[in-house]
Coordinates of C-alpha atoms in Angstrom, one line a residue:
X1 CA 120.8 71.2 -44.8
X2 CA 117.3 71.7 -43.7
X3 CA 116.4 68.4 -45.2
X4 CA 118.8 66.5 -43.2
X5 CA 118.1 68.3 -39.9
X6 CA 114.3 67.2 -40.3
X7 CA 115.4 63.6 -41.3
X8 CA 117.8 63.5 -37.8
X9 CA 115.3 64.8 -35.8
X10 CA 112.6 62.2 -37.0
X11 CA 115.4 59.3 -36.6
X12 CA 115.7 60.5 -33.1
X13 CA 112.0 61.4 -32.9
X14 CA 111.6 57.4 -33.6
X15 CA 114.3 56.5 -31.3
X16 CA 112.5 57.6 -28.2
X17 CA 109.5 56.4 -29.4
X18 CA 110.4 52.8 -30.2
X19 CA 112.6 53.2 -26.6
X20 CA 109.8 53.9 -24.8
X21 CA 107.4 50.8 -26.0
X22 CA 107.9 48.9 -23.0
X23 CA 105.4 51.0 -21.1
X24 CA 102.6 49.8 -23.3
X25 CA 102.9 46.3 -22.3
X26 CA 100.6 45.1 -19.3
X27 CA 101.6 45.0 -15.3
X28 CA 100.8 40.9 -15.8
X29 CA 104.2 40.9 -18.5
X30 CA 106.3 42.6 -16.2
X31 CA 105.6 40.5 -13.6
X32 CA 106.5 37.6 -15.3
X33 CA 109.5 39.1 -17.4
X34 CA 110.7 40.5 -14.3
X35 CA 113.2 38.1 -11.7
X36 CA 113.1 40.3 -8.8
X37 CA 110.4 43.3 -7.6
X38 CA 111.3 45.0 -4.7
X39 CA 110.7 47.8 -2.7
X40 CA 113.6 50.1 -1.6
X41 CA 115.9 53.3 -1.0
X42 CA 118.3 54.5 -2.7
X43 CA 121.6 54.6 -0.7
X44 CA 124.4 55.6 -3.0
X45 CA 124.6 56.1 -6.4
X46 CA 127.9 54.8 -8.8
X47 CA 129.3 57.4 -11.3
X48 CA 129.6 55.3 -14.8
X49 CA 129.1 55.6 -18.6
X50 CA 126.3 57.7 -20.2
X51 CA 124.6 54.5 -21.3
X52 CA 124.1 52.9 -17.8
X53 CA 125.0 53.7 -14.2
X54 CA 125.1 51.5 -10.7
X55 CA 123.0 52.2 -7.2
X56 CA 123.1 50.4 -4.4
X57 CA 119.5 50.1 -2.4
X58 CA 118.8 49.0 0.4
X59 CA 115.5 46.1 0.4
X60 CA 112.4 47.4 2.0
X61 CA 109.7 44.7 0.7
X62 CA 110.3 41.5 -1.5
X63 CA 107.6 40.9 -4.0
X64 CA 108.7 38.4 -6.3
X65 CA 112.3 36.1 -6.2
X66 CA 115.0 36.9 -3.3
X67 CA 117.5 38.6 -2.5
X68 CA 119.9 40.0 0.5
X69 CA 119.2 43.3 2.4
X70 CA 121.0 45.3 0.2
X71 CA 121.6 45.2 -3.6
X72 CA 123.5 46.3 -5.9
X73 CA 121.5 47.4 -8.9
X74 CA 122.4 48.3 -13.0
X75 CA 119.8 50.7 -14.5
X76 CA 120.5 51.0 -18.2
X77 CA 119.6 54.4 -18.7
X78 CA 120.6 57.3 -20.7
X79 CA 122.1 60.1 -18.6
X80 CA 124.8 63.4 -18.6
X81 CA 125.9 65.2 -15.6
X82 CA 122.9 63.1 -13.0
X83 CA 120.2 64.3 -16.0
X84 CA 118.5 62.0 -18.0
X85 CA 118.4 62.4 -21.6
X86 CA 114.5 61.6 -22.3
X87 CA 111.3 61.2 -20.8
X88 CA 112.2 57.5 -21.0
X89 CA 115.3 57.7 -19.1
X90 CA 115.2 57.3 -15.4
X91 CA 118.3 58.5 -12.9
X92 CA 117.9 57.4 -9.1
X93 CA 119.2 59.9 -6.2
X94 CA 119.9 59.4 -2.8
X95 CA 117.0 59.0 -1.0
X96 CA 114.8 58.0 -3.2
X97 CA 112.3 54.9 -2.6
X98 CA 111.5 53.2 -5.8
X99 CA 109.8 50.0 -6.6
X100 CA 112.4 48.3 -8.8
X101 CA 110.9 45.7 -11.2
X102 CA 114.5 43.7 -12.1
X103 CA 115.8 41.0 -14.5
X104 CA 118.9 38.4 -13.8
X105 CA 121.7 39.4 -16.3
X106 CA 125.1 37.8 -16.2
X107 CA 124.6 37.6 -12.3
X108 CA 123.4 41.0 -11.8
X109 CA 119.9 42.7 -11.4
X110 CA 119.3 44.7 -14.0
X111 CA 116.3 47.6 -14.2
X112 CA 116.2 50.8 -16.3
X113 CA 113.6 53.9 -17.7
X114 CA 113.7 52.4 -21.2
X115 CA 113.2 49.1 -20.5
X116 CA 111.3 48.4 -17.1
X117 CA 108.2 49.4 -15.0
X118 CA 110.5 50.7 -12.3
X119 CA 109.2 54.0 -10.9
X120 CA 109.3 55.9 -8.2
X121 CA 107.1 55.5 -5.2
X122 CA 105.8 58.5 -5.3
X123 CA 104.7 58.4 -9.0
X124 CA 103.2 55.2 -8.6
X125 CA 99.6 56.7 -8.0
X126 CA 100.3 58.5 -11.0
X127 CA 101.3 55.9 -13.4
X128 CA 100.3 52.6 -11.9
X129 CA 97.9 52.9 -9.1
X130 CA 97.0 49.2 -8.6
X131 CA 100.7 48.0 -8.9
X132 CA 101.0 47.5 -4.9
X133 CA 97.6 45.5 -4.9
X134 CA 98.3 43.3 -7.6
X135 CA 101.9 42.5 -5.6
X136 CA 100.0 41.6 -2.5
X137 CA 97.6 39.1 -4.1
X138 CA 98.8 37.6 -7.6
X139 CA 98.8 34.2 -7.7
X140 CA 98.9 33.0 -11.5
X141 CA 101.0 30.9 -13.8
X142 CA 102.2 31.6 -16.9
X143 CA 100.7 29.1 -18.7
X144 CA 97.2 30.3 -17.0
X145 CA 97.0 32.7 -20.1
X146 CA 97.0 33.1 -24.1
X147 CA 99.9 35.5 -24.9
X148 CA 99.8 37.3 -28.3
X149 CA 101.9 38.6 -30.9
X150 CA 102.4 41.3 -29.0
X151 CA 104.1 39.7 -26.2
X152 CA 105.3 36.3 -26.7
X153 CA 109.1 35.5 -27.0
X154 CA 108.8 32.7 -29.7
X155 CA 105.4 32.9 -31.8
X156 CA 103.9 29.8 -32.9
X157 CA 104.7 28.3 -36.0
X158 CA 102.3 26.3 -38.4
X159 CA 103.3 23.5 -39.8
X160 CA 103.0 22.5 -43.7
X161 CA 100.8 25.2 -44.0
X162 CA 101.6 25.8 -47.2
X163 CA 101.1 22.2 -48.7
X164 CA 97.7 21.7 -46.8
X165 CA 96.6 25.5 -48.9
X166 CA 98.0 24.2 -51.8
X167 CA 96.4 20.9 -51.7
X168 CA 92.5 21.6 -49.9
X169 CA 91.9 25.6 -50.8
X170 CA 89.3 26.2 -52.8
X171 CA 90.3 29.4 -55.6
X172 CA 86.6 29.1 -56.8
X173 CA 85.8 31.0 -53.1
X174 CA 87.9 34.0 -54.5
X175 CA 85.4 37.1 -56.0
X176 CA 87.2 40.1 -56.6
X177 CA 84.3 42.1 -56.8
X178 CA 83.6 42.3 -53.4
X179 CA 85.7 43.9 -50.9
X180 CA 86.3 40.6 -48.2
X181 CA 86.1 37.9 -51.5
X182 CA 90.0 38.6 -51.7
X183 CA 91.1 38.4 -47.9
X184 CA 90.3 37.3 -44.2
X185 CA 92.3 37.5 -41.2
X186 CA 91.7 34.5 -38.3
X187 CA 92.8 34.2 -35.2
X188 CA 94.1 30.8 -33.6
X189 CA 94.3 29.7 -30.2
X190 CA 97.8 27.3 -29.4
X191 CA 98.0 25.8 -26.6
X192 CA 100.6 24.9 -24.7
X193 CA 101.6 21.4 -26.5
X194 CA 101.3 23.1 -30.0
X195 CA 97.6 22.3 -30.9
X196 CA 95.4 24.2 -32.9
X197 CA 92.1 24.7 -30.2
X198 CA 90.4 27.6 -31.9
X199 CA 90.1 29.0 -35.3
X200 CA 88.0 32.0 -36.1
X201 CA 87.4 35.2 -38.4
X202 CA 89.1 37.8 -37.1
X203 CA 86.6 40.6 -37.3
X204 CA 83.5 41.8 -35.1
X205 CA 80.7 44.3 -36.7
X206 CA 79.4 47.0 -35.0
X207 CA 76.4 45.4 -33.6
X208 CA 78.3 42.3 -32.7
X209 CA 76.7 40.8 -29.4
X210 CA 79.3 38.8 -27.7
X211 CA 82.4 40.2 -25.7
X212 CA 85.7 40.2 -27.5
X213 CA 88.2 40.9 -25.2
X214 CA 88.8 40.5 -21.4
X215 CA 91.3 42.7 -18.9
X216 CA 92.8 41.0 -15.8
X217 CA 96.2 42.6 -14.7
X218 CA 95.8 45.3 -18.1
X219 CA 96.3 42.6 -20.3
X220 CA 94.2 42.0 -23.1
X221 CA 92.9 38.9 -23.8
X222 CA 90.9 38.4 -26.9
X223 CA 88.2 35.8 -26.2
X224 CA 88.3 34.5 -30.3
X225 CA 84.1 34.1 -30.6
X226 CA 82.9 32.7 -33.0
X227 CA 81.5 35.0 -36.0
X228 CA 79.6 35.0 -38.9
X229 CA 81.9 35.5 -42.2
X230 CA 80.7 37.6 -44.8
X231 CA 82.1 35.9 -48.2
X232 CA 82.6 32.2 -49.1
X233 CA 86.7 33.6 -49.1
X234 CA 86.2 34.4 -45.4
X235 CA 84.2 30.8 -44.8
X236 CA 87.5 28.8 -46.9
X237 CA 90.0 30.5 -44.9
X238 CA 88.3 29.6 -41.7
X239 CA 87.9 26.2 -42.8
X240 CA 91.3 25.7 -43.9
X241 CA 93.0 27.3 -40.8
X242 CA 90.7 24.2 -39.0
X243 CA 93.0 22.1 -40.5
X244 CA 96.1 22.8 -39.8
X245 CA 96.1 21.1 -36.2
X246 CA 100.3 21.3 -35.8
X247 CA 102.0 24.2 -34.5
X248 CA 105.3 24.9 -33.2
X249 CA 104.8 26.0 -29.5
X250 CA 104.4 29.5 -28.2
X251 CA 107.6 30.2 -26.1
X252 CA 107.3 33.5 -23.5
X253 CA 110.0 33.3 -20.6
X254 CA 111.5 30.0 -21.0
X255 CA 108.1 27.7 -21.2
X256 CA 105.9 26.3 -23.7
X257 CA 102.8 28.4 -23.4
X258 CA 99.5 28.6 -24.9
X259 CA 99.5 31.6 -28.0
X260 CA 97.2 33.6 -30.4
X261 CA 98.7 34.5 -33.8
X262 CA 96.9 36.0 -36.7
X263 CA 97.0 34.7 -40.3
X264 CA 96.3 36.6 -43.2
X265 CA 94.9 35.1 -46.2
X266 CA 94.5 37.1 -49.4
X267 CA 94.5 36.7 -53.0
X268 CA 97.4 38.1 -55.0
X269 CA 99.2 36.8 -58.1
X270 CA 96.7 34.3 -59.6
X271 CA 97.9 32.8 -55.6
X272 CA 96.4 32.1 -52.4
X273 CA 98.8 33.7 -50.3
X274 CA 99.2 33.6 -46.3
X275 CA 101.0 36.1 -43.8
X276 CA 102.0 35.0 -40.3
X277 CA 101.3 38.7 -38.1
X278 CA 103.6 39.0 -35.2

């Protein structure tokens, strides 16, 4: 009995976890996975299942899309009795000013603790203190930006990678004696139209000298330098990647953007094999 108590609680333990991922990704995600971001107060809330519930608010400031003075609003939130059932559950009183970050579903705007940014104004300082300044002054595309496995809707696909490894890799690169003669990992840069742009080890030494990574809006974009590899394996998977020009577009909210993915080459089997990481 003991045993299965600990499993449930570990299940559950998950549960909230995995619900709760959404607050990882960046302020620039939201705004572009989000419809409609508004300002406003809470003027009545709708009694409904445990699973979601209905307020109605009344618009203070639009930030992004439009909409009418007031608004009719589903959070999908756990909740009993007006209390919310995690840390990553929201439920909106009377009063209340929030700033909602919504998405169109079925024609209604939809927000909610486990799956939105929404948060009340007065714990905006707390959790996102530059969310009001980045309103006022954003003025960027989607496809300004390389959007990564971590974010991206539809990841890009290569095409005939397999044939073009089977065909051009060289196995004579492959020395399992040392520790990176059986493996590499490269990044790729997609752009928007499916073409390969950039292809490069995926691995920076301590003493490294050139940036990696860049933050604008908390998301993280990795810069893809070039670097030195450390085996002929490393060299062979770069050099292959180089030719696989074809990709299937990145896809994140409805356009063809450009994408990063990571491939994994390693030696297994007697076999070059190859791992797409999303």
């Amino acid at each position: 009995m003991k045993k299965i108590v600990t499993f449930l609680v570990l299940i559950f333990t998950f549960a909230q976890t995995f619900a709760c991922d959404y607050e990882e990704m960046s302020f620039l995600w939201w705004y572009f996975k989000s419809d409609l971001i508004f300002t406003g107060n809470i003027i009545k809330v709708f009694k409904s299942d445990s699973a979601s519930y209905d307020v109605q608010i009344l618009i203070d400031k639009v930030y992004k899309g439009k909409t009418k003075d007031t608004l009719q609003l589903t959070v999908h939130s756990y909740h009993e009795h007006g209390r919310i059932m995690s840390d990553c559950d929201v439920y909106m009183k009377p009063n209340e000013k929030w700033l909602i970050y919504s998405k169109k579903e079925n024609e209604k705007y939809c927000t909610g603790g486990q799956e939105s940014r929404s948060n009340q104004i007065s714990n905006i300082v707390r959790y996102h203190p530059k969310d009001f300044e980045w309103l006022d002054s954003i003025n960027v595309k989607v496809t300004d930006f390389y959007w990564n496995w971590n974010e991206y809707d539809i990841a890009p696909k290569p095409n005939h990678i397999n044939s073009i490894i089977q065909e051009n890799f060289n196995t004579t690169t492959v020395d399992t004696i040392l520790i990176n003669g059986t493996w590499a990992f490269v990044l790729c840069n997609i752009d928007l139209n499916g073409l390969l742009t950039k292809a490069n080890l995926f691995y920076y030494p301590k003493d490294f000298e050139h940036e990696t990574t860049s933050l604008i809006y908390e998301k993280i974009q990795y810069l893809n330098p070039e670097v030195e590899c450390l085996t002929d394996f490393q060299k062979e998977a770069v050099r292959i990647t180089k030719m696989i020009n074809n990709w299937t577009p990145t896809v994140f909210c409805g356009e063809n953007v450009k994408g990063q993915v990571l491939i994994k080459y390693f030696y297994e089997n007697g076999k070059i094999q190859t791992e797409i990481i999303n």
